[in-house]
Short mmCIF file of C-alpha atoms in Angstrom, two decimals:
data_model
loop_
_atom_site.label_atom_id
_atom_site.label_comp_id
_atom_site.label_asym_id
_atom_site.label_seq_id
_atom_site.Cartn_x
_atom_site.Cartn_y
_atom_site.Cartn_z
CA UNK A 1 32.75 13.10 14.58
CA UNK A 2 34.39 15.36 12.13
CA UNK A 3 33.78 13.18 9.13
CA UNK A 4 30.15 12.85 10.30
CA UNK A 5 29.88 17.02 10.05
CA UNK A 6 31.45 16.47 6.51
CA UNK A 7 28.99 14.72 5.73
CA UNK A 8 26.25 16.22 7.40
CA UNK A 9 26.86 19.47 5.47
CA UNK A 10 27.78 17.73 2.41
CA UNK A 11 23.74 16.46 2.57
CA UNK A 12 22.55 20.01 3.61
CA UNK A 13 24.53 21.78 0.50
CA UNK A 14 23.07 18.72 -2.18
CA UNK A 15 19.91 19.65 -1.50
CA UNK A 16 19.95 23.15 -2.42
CA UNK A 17 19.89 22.75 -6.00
CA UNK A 18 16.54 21.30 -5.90
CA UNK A 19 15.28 24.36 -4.23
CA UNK A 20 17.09 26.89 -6.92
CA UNK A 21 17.83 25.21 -9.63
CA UNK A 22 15.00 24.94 -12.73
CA UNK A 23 12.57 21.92 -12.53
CA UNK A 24 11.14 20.11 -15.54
CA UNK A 25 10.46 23.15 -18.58
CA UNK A 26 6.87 22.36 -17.77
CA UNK A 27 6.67 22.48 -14.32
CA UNK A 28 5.79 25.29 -12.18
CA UNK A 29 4.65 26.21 -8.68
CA UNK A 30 2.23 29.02 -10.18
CA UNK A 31 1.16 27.03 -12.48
CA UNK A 32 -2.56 27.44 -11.97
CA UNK A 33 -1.83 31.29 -10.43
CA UNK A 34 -4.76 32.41 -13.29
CA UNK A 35 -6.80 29.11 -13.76
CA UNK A 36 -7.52 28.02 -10.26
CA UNK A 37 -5.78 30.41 -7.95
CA UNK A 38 -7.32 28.63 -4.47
CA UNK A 39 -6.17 25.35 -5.49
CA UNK A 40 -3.86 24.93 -2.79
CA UNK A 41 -5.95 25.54 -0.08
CA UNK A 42 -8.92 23.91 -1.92
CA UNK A 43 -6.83 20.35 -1.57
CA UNK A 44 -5.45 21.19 2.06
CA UNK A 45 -8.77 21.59 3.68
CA UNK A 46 -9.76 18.50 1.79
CA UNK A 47 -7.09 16.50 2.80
CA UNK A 48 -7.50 18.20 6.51
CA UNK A 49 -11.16 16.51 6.67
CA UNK A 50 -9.96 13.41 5.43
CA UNK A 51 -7.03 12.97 8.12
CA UNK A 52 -9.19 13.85 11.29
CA UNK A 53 -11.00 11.41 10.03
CA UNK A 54 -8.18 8.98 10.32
CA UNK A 55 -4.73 8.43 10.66
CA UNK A 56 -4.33 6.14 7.48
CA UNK A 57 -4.67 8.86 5.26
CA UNK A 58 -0.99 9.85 5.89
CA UNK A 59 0.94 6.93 4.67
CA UNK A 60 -2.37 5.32 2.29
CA UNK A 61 -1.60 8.75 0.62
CA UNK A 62 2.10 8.92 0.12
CA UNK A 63 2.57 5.26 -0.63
CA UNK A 64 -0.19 5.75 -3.32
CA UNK A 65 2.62 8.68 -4.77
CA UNK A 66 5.61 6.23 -4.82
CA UNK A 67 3.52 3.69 -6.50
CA UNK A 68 2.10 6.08 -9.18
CA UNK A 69 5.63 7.87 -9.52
CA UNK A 70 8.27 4.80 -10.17
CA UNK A 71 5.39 3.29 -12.87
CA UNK A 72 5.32 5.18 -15.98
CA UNK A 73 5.75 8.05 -13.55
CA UNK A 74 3.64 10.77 -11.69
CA UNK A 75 1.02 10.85 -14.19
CA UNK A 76 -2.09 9.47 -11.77
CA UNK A 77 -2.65 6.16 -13.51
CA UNK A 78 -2.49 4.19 -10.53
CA UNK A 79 -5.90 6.07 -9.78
CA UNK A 80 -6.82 4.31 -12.98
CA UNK A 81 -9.88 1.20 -12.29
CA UNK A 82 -9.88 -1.67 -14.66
CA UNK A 83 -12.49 -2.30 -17.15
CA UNK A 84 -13.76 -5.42 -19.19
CA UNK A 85 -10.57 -5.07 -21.86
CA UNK A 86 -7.98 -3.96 -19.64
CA UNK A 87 -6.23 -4.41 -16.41
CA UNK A 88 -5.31 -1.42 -14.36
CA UNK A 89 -2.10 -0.51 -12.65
CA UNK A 90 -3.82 -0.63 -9.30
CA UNK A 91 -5.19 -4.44 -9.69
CA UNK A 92 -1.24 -5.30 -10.25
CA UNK A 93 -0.24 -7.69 -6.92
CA UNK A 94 2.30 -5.35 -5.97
CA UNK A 95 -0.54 -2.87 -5.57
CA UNK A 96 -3.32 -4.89 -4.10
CA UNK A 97 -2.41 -4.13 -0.81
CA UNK A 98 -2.88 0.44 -1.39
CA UNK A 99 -5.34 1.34 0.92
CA UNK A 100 -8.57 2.64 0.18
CA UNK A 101 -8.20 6.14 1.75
CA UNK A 102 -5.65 6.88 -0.28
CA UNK A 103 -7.80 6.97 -3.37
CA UNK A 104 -10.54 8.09 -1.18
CA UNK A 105 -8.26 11.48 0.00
CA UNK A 106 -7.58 12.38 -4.12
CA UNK A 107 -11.15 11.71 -4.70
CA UNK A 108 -12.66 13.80 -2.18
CA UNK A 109 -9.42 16.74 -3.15
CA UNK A 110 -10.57 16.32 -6.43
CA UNK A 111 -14.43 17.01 -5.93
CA UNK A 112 -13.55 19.46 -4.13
CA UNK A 113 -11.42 21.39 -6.43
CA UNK A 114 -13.92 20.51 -9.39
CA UNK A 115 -16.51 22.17 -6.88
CA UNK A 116 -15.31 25.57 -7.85
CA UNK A 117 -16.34 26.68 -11.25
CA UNK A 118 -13.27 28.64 -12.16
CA UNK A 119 -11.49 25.58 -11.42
CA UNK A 120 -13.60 22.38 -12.84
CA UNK A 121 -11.76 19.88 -15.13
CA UNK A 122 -8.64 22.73 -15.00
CA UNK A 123 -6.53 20.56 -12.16
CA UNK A 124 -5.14 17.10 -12.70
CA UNK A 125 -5.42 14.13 -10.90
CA UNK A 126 -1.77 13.84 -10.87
CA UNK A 127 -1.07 17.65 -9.53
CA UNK A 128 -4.02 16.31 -6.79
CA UNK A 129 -1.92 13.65 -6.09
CA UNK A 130 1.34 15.37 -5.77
CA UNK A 131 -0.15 18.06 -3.40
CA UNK A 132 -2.39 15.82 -1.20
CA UNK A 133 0.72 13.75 -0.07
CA UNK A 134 2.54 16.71 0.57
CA UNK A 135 -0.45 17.95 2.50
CA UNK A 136 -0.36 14.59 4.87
CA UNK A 137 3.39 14.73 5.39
CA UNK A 138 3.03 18.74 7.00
CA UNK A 139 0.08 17.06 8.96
CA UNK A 140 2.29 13.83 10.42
CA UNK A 141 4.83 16.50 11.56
CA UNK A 142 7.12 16.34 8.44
CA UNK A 143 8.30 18.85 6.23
CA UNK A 144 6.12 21.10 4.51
CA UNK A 145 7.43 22.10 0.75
CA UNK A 146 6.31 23.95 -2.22
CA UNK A 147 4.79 21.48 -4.66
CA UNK A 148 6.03 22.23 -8.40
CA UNK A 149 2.67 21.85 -10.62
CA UNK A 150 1.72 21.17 -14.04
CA UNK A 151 1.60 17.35 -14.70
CA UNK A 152 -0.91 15.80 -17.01
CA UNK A 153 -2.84 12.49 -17.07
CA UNK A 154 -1.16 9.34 -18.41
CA UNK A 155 -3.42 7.97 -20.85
CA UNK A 156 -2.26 4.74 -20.11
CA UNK A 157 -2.81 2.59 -17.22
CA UNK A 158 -1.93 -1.29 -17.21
CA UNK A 159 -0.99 -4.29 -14.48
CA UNK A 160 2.11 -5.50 -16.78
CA UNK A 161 3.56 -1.88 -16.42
CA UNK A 162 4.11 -2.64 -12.73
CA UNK A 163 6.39 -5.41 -12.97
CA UNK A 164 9.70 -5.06 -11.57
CA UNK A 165 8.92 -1.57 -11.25
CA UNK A 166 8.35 -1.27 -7.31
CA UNK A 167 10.59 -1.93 -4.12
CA UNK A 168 10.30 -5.27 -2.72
CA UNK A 169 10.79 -5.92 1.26
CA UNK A 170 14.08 -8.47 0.69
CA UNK A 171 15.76 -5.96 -1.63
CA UNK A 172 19.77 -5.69 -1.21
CA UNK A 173 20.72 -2.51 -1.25
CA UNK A 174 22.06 -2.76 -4.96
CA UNK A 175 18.35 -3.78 -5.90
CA UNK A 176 17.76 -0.34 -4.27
CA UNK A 177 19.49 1.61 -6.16
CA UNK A 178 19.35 0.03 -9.44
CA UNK A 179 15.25 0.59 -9.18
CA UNK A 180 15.82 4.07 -7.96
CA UNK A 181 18.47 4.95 -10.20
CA UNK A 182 16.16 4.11 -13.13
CA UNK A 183 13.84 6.99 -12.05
CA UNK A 184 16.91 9.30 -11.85
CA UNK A 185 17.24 9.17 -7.69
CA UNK A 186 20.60 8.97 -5.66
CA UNK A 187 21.41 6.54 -3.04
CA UNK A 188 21.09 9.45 -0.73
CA UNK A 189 17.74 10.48 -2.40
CA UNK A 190 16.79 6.64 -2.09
CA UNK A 191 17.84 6.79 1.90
CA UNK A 192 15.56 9.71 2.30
CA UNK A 193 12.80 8.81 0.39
CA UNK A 194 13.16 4.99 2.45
CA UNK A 195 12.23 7.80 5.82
CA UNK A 196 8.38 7.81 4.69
CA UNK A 197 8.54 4.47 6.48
CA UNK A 198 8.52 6.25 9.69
CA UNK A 199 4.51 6.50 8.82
CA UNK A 200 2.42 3.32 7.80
CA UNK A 201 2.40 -0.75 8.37
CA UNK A 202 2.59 -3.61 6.95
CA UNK A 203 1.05 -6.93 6.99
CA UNK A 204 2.75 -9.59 8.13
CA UNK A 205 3.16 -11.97 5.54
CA UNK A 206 5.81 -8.88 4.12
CA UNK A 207 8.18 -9.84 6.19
CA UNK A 208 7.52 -12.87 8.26
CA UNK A 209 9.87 -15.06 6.54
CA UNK A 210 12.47 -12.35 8.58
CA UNK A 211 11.29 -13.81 12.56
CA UNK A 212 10.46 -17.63 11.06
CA UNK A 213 12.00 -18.71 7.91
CA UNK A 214 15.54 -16.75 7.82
CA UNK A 215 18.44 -19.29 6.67
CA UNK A 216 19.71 -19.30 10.08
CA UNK A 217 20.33 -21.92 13.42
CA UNK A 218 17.34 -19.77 14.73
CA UNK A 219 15.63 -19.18 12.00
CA UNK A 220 15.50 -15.47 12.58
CA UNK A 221 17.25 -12.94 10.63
CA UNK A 222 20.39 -11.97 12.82
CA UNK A 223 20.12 -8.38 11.62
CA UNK A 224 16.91 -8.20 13.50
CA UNK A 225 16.81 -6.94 17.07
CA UNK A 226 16.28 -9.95 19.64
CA UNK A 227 13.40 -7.92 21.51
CA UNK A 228 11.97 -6.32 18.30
CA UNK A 229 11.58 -9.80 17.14
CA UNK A 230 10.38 -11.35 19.75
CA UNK A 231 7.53 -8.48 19.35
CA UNK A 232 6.86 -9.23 15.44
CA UNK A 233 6.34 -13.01 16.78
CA UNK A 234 4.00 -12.37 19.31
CA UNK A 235 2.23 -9.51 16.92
CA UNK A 236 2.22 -11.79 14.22
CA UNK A 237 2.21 -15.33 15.13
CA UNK A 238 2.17 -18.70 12.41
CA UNK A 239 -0.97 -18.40 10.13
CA UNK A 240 -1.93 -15.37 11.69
CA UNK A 241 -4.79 -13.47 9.61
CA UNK A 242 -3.42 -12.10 6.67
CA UNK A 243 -5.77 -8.71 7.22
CA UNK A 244 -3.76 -7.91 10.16
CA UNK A 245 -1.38 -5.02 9.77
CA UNK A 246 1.36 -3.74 12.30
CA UNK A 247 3.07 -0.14 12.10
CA UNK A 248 6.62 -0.03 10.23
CA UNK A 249 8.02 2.08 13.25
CA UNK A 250 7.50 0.59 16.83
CA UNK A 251 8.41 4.37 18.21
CA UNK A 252 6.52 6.43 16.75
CA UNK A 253 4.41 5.15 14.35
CA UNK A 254 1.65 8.72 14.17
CA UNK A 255 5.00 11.30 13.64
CA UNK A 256 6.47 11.95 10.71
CA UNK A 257 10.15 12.01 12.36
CA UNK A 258 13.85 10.39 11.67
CA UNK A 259 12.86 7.43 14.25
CA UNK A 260 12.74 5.40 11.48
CA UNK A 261 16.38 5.76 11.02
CA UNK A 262 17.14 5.55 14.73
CA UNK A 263 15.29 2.25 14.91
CA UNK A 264 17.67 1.03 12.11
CA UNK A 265 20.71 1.34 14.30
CA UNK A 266 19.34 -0.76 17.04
CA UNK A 267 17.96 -3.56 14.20
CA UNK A 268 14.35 -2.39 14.22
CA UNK A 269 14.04 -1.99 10.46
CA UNK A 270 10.84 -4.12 9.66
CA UNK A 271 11.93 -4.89 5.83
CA UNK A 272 15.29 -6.59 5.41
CA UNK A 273 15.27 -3.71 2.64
CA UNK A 274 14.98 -1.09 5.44
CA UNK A 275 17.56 -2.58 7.37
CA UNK A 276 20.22 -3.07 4.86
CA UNK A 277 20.02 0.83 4.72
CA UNK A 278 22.60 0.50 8.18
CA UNK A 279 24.11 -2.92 7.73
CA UNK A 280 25.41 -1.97 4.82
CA UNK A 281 28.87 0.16 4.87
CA UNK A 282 28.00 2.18 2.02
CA UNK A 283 24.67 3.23 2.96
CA UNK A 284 25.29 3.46 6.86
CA UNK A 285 26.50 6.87 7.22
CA UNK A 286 23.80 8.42 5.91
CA UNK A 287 21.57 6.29 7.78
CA UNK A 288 23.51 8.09 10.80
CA UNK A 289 23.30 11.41 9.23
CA UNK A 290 19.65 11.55 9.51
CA UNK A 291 19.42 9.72 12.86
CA UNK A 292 21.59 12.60 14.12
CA UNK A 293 19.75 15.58 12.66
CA UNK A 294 15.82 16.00 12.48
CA UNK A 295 16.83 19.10 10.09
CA UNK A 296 19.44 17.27 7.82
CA UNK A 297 16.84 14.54 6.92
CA UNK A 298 13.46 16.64 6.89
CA UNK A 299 15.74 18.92 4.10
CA UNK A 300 17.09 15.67 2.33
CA UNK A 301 13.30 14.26 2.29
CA UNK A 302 11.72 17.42 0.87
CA UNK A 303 14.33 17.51 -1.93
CA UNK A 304 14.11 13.94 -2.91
CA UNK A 305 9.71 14.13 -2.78
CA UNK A 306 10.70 17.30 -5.37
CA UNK A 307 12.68 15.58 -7.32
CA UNK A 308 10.35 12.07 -7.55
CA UNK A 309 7.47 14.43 -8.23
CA UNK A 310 9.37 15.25 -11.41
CA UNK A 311 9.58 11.52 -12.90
CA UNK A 312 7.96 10.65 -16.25
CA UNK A 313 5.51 14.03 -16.08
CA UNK A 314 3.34 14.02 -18.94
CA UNK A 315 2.39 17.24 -20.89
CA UNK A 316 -0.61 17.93 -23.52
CA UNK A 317 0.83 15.92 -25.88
CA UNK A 318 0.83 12.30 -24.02
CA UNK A 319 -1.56 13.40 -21.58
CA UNK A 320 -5.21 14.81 -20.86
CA UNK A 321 -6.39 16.22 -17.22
CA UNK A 322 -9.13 14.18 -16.46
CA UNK A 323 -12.69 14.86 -15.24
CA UNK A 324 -12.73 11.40 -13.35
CA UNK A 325 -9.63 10.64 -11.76
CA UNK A 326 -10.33 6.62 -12.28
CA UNK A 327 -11.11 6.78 -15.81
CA UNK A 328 -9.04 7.49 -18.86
#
């Protein structure tokens, strides 16, 4: 128990530096204090609308962050479509499967904002982006935090930028943090930032070699809970349809909570790349960390989303702020 306080206050203190210490030269959360004032509140009662409207907004939303972030950064060219000469980030395999309401939730934000006159073509997609999926975390139940503005638009946006730049299901925990590592995140930040899993789902064919295939007598993976995958069978069976989707918490799949990392220690973690998170010594105790304290991880999460929202930011030089977000 005392070791698990050490290191429960040992997460609380590493966080604090995000809060206080400077952010990237550019960055700032006034940022548009004289050019669009409102904009805040402009994108929260956008996003607002979009989520009573439905629940997918939430993780749609912050998965379409973590997929714009760790490619080229958070410069909003996986809002980017594809034309006749060139293939966009977003028709990459990897992102195939980002739904809809995602883009739909920066798109309306972005009309929105653009609806203003002191504001039009002043905001960027990217700052859109960045605020909208903090905007859907507060509204799951999760932390709200201040959003550091100022990013540009990447004036680039291609399918070969994507690969090998995105988490995989089967990751070890190495592949973890060599891919997180590479966009300047901690295996604590990593740990954290693996808790926006408590939102979302997955379709099955992400992890059904787990409950059929696993290179075991039973063919399941033994890190897998006997009940939970029992559940996955039934929920997915053999050639099920390959539209249908199951939630990547069985607890609480609508609350933006530290279930997630409660359902790891009882085997629940849908990705072997989830679960690895507690099987693995070196990972483990903060796995336990935040499935002891709501307030340790909610901290540790806001911190890391800071810190990710800082990756690769473009400035006037390599970027633009663009008057359609899907268009360069």
């Amino acid at each position: 128990m005392a070791r698990l306080n050490l290191i429960l206050v040992w997460l609380f203190f590493s966080t604090l530096c995000l809060y206080s210490c400077p952010s990237s030269a550019q960055l700032s959360r006034h940022h548009y204090a004289k050019t669009c004032p409102n904009v805040e509140n402009i994108v929260r009662e956008a996003v607002k609308k979009k989520f009573h409207q439905t629940f997918v907004t939430v993780p749609a939303t912050l998965r379409l962050f973590f997929h714009d972030c760790f490619v080229q950064g958070c410069d909003a060219s996986v809002l980017v479509a594809s034309t006749g000469n060139n293939k966009a980030e977003k028709d990459h395999p990897d992102n195939l499967s980002l739904a809809g309401d995602g883009f739909d939730t920066v798109i309306k934000a972005k009309a929105a904002v653009d609806a203003v006159p002191l504001c039009r073509n002043k905001v960027s997609c990217a700052d859109i982006l960045a605020m909208a999926t903090r905007d859907v975390i507060a509204l799951a139940g999760g932390p709200f935090y201040e959003v550091e503005l100022g990013r540009f638009d990447g004036l680039r946006s291609k399918a070969s930028d994507v690969n090998g730049r995105l988490p995989q299901p089967e990751f070890t925990l190495n592949q973890l943090n060599s891919l997180f590592a590479a966009n300047g995140l901690t295996q604590t930040e990593m740990v954290a930032l693996s808790g926006a899993h408590t939102v979302g789902f997955s379709h099955c064919n992400k992890f059904s070699k787990r409950v059929y295939n696993f290179k075991s007598k039973s063919g399941v993976d033994p890190a897998l809970n006997e009940k939970y995958a029992s559940q996955l069978k039934s929920m997915c069976p053999r050639n099920v349809d390959p539209r249908i989707a199951i939630d990547m918490d069985p607890t609480t799949p609508r609350a933006f909570d530290n279930v997630y990392y409660r359902n790891l220690q009882q085997g629940k973690g849908l990705f072997s790349s989830d679960q690895v998170l507690f099987t693995d010594s070196r990972s483990k105790a903060t796995v336990n960390a935040f499935a002891s304290s709501s307030k340790i991880f909610r901290a540790n999460f806001a911190a890391a989303m800071t810190k990710l929202g800082r990756v690769g930011v473009k400035n006037a030089q390599n970027g633009n702020i663009r008057t359609d977000c899907s268009v360069i």
